Coordinates of C-alpha atoms in Angstrom, one line a residue:
M21 CA -32.5 30.3 22.2
T22 CA -29.2 28.3 21.8
Q23 CA -26.3 28.4 24.2
A24 CA -24.3 30.4 21.7
S25 CA -27.0 33.1 21.2
D26 CA -26.0 36.7 21.5
T27 CA -29.4 38.5 21.4
Q28 CA -28.9 40.6 24.5
A29 CA -27.0 43.8 24.9
P30 CA -23.6 43.5 26.8
S31 CA -24.1 43.2 30.5
D32 CA -20.5 44.2 31.2
G33 CA -20.9 47.7 30.0
G34 CA -18.9 47.1 26.9
T35 CA -19.8 48.1 23.4
A36 CA -20.5 45.3 21.0
A37 CA -17.8 45.3 18.3
P38 CA -17.7 44.0 14.8
V39 CA -17.2 40.3 14.7
A40 CA -13.6 39.3 14.0
P41 CA -12.7 36.5 11.7
A42 CA -12.8 33.0 13.3
G43 CA -9.0 32.8 13.2
E44 CA -8.9 35.6 15.7
F45 CA -11.1 33.8 18.2
P46 CA -8.3 32.6 20.5
A47 CA -6.9 36.1 20.9
L48 CA -10.3 37.5 21.6
A49 CA -11.4 34.8 24.1
D50 CA -8.3 33.8 26.0
G51 CA -8.2 36.9 28.1
Y52 CA -11.4 35.7 29.9
R53 CA -10.1 32.3 30.9
R54 CA -9.3 33.2 34.5
E55 CA -12.7 34.8 35.3
L56 CA -14.5 32.0 33.5
T57 CA -12.6 29.5 35.7
A58 CA -13.8 31.5 38.7
H59 CA -17.3 31.4 37.4
C60 CA -17.3 27.6 36.9
Y61 CA -15.6 27.1 40.3
R62 CA -18.4 29.0 42.0
M63 CA -20.9 26.9 40.2
T64 CA -19.3 23.5 40.9
G65 CA -17.1 23.9 44.0
S66 CA -14.3 22.1 42.2
I67 CA -11.3 23.6 40.6
H68 CA -10.7 20.4 38.7
D69 CA -14.2 20.5 37.2
A70 CA -14.0 24.2 36.6
E71 CA -10.9 23.7 34.4
D72 CA -12.6 21.0 32.4
L73 CA -15.8 23.1 32.0
V74 CA -13.9 26.1 30.8
Q75 CA -12.2 23.9 28.2
E76 CA -15.7 22.7 27.1
T77 CA -16.9 26.4 27.0
Y78 CA -14.1 27.4 24.7
L79 CA -14.7 24.4 22.5
R80 CA -18.4 25.2 22.1
A81 CA -17.7 28.8 21.5
W82 CA -15.1 28.1 18.9
R83 CA -17.4 25.7 17.1
S84 CA -20.2 28.3 17.1
Y85 CA -18.2 31.4 16.5
D86 CA -19.2 31.8 12.9
G87 CA -22.8 32.3 14.2
F88 CA -21.8 35.0 16.7
E89 CA -23.2 38.3 15.3
G90 CA -21.6 40.7 17.8
R91 CA -24.8 41.9 19.3
S92 CA -23.3 41.4 22.8
S93 CA -19.7 41.4 23.9
V94 CA -17.6 38.3 23.6
R95 CA -17.3 38.2 27.4
T96 CA -21.1 38.1 27.9
W97 CA -21.4 35.5 25.2
L98 CA -18.8 33.3 26.8
Y99 CA -20.4 33.6 30.2
R100 CA -23.7 32.4 28.7
I101 CA -22.1 29.4 27.3
A102 CA -20.1 28.6 30.5
T103 CA -23.3 28.9 32.6
N104 CA -25.2 26.4 30.5
V105 CA -22.2 24.1 30.3
C106 CA -22.1 24.1 34.1
L107 CA -25.8 23.5 34.4
T108 CA -25.6 20.5 32.1
A109 CA -22.6 19.1 34.0
L110 CA -24.4 19.5 37.4
E111 CA -27.5 17.6 36.4
G112 CA -27.9 14.6 38.7
K113 CA -24.8 15.4 40.7
D114 CA -24.7 15.9 44.5
R115 CA -23.5 19.3 45.8
R116 CA -20.0 19.5 47.1
P117 CA -20.1 20.2 50.9
L118 CA -17.6 20.8 53.7
P119 CA -18.1 18.6 56.8
T120 CA -20.2 21.4 58.5
G121 CA -22.6 21.1 55.6
L122 CA -23.4 17.5 56.2
G123 CA -26.0 18.4 58.9
A124 CA -24.4 16.5 61.8
P125 CA -23.6 18.2 65.1
A126 CA -20.1 19.2 66.1
S127 CA -17.8 16.2 67.0
E128 CA -16.0 15.5 70.2
P129 CA -12.2 15.8 69.8
G130 CA -11.7 12.4 71.5
D131 CA -13.9 10.6 69.0
A132 CA -12.3 8.3 66.4
L133 CA -11.8 10.1 63.1
A134 CA -14.0 8.9 60.3
S135 CA -13.4 9.7 56.6
S136 CA -15.4 9.3 53.5
T137 CA -14.1 9.0 49.9
E138 CA -17.7 8.6 48.6
I139 CA -18.4 12.3 49.1
S140 CA -17.3 14.8 46.5
W141 CA -15.9 17.4 48.8
L142 CA -15.6 21.2 48.2
E143 CA -12.1 22.0 46.9
P144 CA -10.0 25.1 47.6
A145 CA -8.9 27.2 44.6
P146 CA -5.4 28.7 44.1
D147 CA -5.6 32.5 43.8
P148 CA -3.7 32.6 40.5
M149 CA -6.4 30.5 38.8
V150 CA -9.5 32.4 40.0
A151 CA -8.5 35.8 41.5
G152 CA -9.2 38.7 39.1
E153 CA -6.7 41.3 37.9
A154 CA -9.1 44.3 37.5
S155 CA -7.5 47.7 37.8
D156 CA -10.4 49.1 39.9
P157 CA -9.7 48.3 43.6
A158 CA -13.4 47.9 44.3
S159 CA -13.7 45.4 41.5
I160 CA -10.7 43.4 42.9
V161 CA -12.3 43.3 46.3
G162 CA -15.6 42.2 44.8
Q163 CA -14.0 39.4 42.8
R164 CA -12.1 38.1 45.8
E165 CA -15.2 38.2 48.0
S166 CA -17.1 36.1 45.5
I167 CA -14.5 33.2 45.6
R168 CA -14.1 33.1 49.4
L169 CA -14.4 29.6 50.7
A170 CA -17.4 30.3 52.9
F171 CA -19.3 32.0 50.1
V172 CA -18.6 29.2 47.6
A173 CA -19.6 26.6 50.3
A174 CA -22.8 28.5 50.9
L175 CA -23.5 28.5 47.1
Q176 CA -23.3 24.7 47.2
H177 CA -26.5 24.6 49.3
L178 CA -28.5 26.0 46.4
P179 CA -30.0 24.0 43.6
A180 CA -27.9 24.5 40.4
R181 CA -30.2 26.9 38.7
Q182 CA -30.7 29.1 41.8
R183 CA -26.9 29.1 42.1
A184 CA -26.5 30.3 38.5
V185 CA -29.1 33.0 39.0
L186 CA -27.5 34.3 42.1
I187 CA -24.0 34.4 40.6
L188 CA -25.2 36.1 37.4
R189 CA -27.3 38.7 39.2
D190 CA -25.3 39.4 42.4
V191 CA -21.7 38.6 41.4
L192 CA -21.7 39.6 37.7
R193 CA -24.5 42.2 38.1
W194 CA -26.5 41.1 35.1
K195 CA -30.0 42.3 34.6
A196 CA -32.8 39.9 35.2
S197 CA -33.7 40.1 31.5
E198 CA -30.1 39.0 30.5
V199 CA -30.2 36.1 32.9
A200 CA -33.6 35.0 31.6
T201 CA -32.2 35.0 28.0
A202 CA -29.0 33.2 29.0
M203 CA -30.9 30.5 30.9
D204 CA -33.9 30.3 28.5
T205 CA -36.4 31.2 31.1
T206 CA -38.6 34.2 32.1
E207 CA -37.7 37.3 34.2
A208 CA -40.3 36.3 36.7
A209 CA -38.7 32.9 37.2
V210 CA -35.3 34.6 37.5
N211 CA -36.6 37.0 40.2
S212 CA -38.3 34.1 42.1
A213 CA -35.1 32.0 42.0
L214 CA -33.0 34.9 43.2
Q215 CA -35.4 35.5 46.1
R216 CA -35.2 31.9 47.2
A217 CA -31.4 31.9 46.9
H218 CA -31.2 35.0 49.1
A219 CA -33.4 33.3 51.7
Q220 CA -31.2 30.3 51.8
L221 CA -28.0 32.4 52.1
S222 CA -29.6 34.4 54.9
K223 CA -30.0 31.2 56.9
A224 CA -26.2 30.9 56.9
D225 CA -25.9 34.6 57.9
L226 CA -23.5 35.0 55.0
S227 CA -23.2 37.4 52.1
Q228 CA -20.3 38.8 50.2
D229 CA -20.6 41.9 52.4
T230 CA -20.0 39.9 55.7
L231 CA -16.6 38.6 54.6
D232 CA -13.5 40.1 56.0
T233 CA -11.0 40.4 53.1
T234 CA -8.3 42.7 54.4
L235 CA -4.9 41.5 55.6
D236 CA -3.1 44.3 57.5
A237 CA 0.1 44.3 59.5
D238 CA -1.6 43.1 62.7
K239 CA -3.2 40.2 61.0
Q240 CA 0.0 39.2 59.3
A241 CA 1.8 39.3 62.7
M242 CA -0.9 37.0 64.0
L243 CA -0.4 34.6 61.1
D244 CA 3.4 34.5 61.8
R245 CA 2.6 33.6 65.4
Y246 CA 0.2 30.9 64.2
V247 CA 2.9 29.3 62.1
K248 CA 5.3 29.4 65.0
A249 CA 2.7 27.9 67.3
F250 CA 2.3 24.8 65.1
W251 CA 6.1 24.5 64.8
D252 CA 6.3 24.6 68.6
K253 CA 3.1 22.6 69.0
D254 CA 2.1 25.2 71.5
I255 CA -1.5 24.3 72.0
A256 CA -2.2 27.3 74.4
A257 CA -0.9 29.7 71.8
I258 CA -3.1 28.1 69.0
V259 CA -6.1 28.2 71.2
G260 CA -5.5 31.9 72.1
M261 CA -5.6 32.8 68.4
L262 CA -9.0 31.3 67.8
T263 CA -12.3 33.1 68.1
A264 CA -14.8 31.9 70.8
D265 CA -16.9 30.3 68.0
A266 CA -14.1 29.1 65.9
V267 CA -14.7 26.0 63.6
W268 CA -12.2 23.4 62.4
E269 CA -13.1 21.0 59.7
M270 CA -10.8 18.7 57.6
P271 CA -12.2 16.8 54.6
P272 CA -12.3 13.9 53.9
F273 CA -12.9 13.4 57.6
T274 CA -16.6 13.9 58.2
G275 CA -16.4 15.4 61.7
W276 CA -16.1 19.1 62.5
Y277 CA -15.1 20.8 65.8
S278 CA -16.4 23.9 67.4
G279 CA -14.7 26.2 70.0
P280 CA -11.1 26.8 70.9
E281 CA -10.9 24.2 73.6
A282 CA -12.2 21.4 71.4
I283 CA -10.0 22.4 68.6
G284 CA -7.0 22.6 70.9
K285 CA -7.7 19.2 72.2
L286 CA -8.1 17.8 68.7
I287 CA -4.7 19.1 67.7
D288 CA -3.1 18.0 70.9
T289 CA -4.4 14.4 70.9
Q290 CA -5.2 13.6 67.3
C291 CA -2.4 15.3 65.4
P292 CA 0.6 13.0 65.0
G293 CA 3.2 15.7 65.0
G294 CA 5.2 16.9 68.0
V295 CA 7.4 19.9 68.7
N296 CA 9.4 21.0 65.6
D297 CA 7.6 18.4 63.5
M298 CA 5.1 20.7 61.6
P299 CA 6.5 23.5 59.5
M300 CA 4.2 25.5 57.3
V301 CA 4.7 27.2 53.9
A302 CA 2.4 30.1 53.1
T303 CA 0.2 30.4 50.1
T304 CA -3.2 31.8 49.3
A305 CA -6.5 30.1 48.5
N306 CA -9.9 31.6 47.6
G307 CA -8.5 35.1 48.4
Q308 CA -7.6 33.9 51.9
P309 CA -4.4 33.1 53.8
A310 CA -3.5 29.5 53.5
F311 CA -0.6 27.2 54.5
G312 CA 0.7 23.9 53.4
L313 CA 1.5 22.0 56.6
Y314 CA 4.3 19.4 56.4
M315 CA 5.0 16.5 58.8
R316 CA 8.4 15.3 59.8
Q317 CA 9.3 11.8 58.4
P318 CA 11.6 9.1 59.9
D319 CA 14.5 10.3 57.8
G320 CA 14.1 13.9 59.1
T321 CA 12.6 15.4 56.0
F322 CA 9.1 16.9 55.9
A323 CA 6.3 15.5 53.7
P324 CA 3.0 17.2 52.8
F325 CA 0.3 16.6 55.4
H326 CA -2.6 19.0 54.8
L327 CA -3.5 22.4 53.3
Q328 CA -5.1 24.8 55.7
V329 CA -7.3 27.7 54.5
L330 CA -7.9 30.3 57.2
T331 CA -10.8 32.7 57.6
L332 CA -10.0 35.6 59.9
R333 CA -12.1 37.8 62.0
G334 CA -10.1 40.8 63.1
T335 CA -6.8 39.4 64.4
K336 CA -8.1 36.0 65.3
V337 CA -8.9 32.8 63.3
E338 CA -12.6 32.1 62.9
H339 CA -12.5 29.1 60.6
V340 CA -9.9 26.5 59.5
A341 CA -10.5 24.2 56.6
A342 CA -7.7 21.6 56.6
F343 CA -7.8 19.7 53.3
F344 CA -6.1 16.2 53.6
D345 CA -5.5 15.9 49.9
V346 CA -1.8 16.1 49.4
D347 CA -2.2 16.4 45.6
L348 CA -3.3 20.0 46.4
F349 CA 0.3 20.9 47.2
A350 CA 1.4 20.6 43.6
R351 CA -1.6 22.5 42.4
F352 CA -0.8 25.4 44.8
G353 CA 2.9 25.4 43.8
L354 CA 4.0 24.1 47.1
P355 CA 7.2 22.0 47.5
A356 CA 6.8 18.3 47.2
S357 CA 9.0 18.0 50.4
L358 CA 11.1 20.1 52.7
P359 CA 14.6 19.2 53.8
A360 CA 15.5 18.1 57.3
D361 CA 17.2 21.4 58.0
H362 CA 14.1 23.5 57.1
L363 CA 13.4 26.2 59.6
A364 CA 9.9 27.7 60.2
R365 CA 9.5 31.1 58.7

């Protein structure tokens, strides 16, 4: 089959419609851009790559639209093309890890920080680019769970074709026969790849069902205290909001830190900011609470320092990924700087 083939029935429950003229292709296809971006992000771990691959998907689809016979939905057809575009792009490329995925033991907070620009790190994704807008609450929850940072990080441990099979089967709920057609393979090969992918994810003790996605009033109050604790550089307060097995990692630095005491010492001794030096501005990433942390400058203003993406367990912080890529601030719609009279909110 070709990447533009539409020989299968729609996997999204839709009814195949008569094929519209080629001039109507943009109107038919543009509504799927966000979910296709999420799909390519799950596959690649990079929001930059995902945007490029979605553009390539639409270009290929537009070029081959005259051959689309309407035997599947446009959505299903676009997902097939996007999956194959991703698989081609991933050939010969290393997976995108977080520091915990490098295989090294936890670091000591007193050790010198080492960074690597040679590693293509996993990137966070702004919610407006990847979070779905389904009307069904259950669908919204499912879509958000499938872009959670921990889940995307776990996917990166899988070979690309296993990753594609797991996403198509478990996230998009395609039938094995549909996946086999889309990936030009057999149902037996699909089922085998899915079994191996599940075994790999089970080692990480992670599935979509284990992710805590709710944000109630108690958790929001804790997040407010978390922001204040950084503004005050109150190490005891920060430590008190971490779970006993909390993890802190901060690409492109290769080390990672385990446990409240180690994390507290890291912030106390390695973070250059002092009291009233580190305001935070709230955002969301991967369906999770996130904050742009700013650092006071000699002139009193505040400049971007890192973007924190938090994973919560109950009313405590289980995991912090602090991304030291200040270019992320613009991508997340965060201010390029804060004035000297900015007050923590």
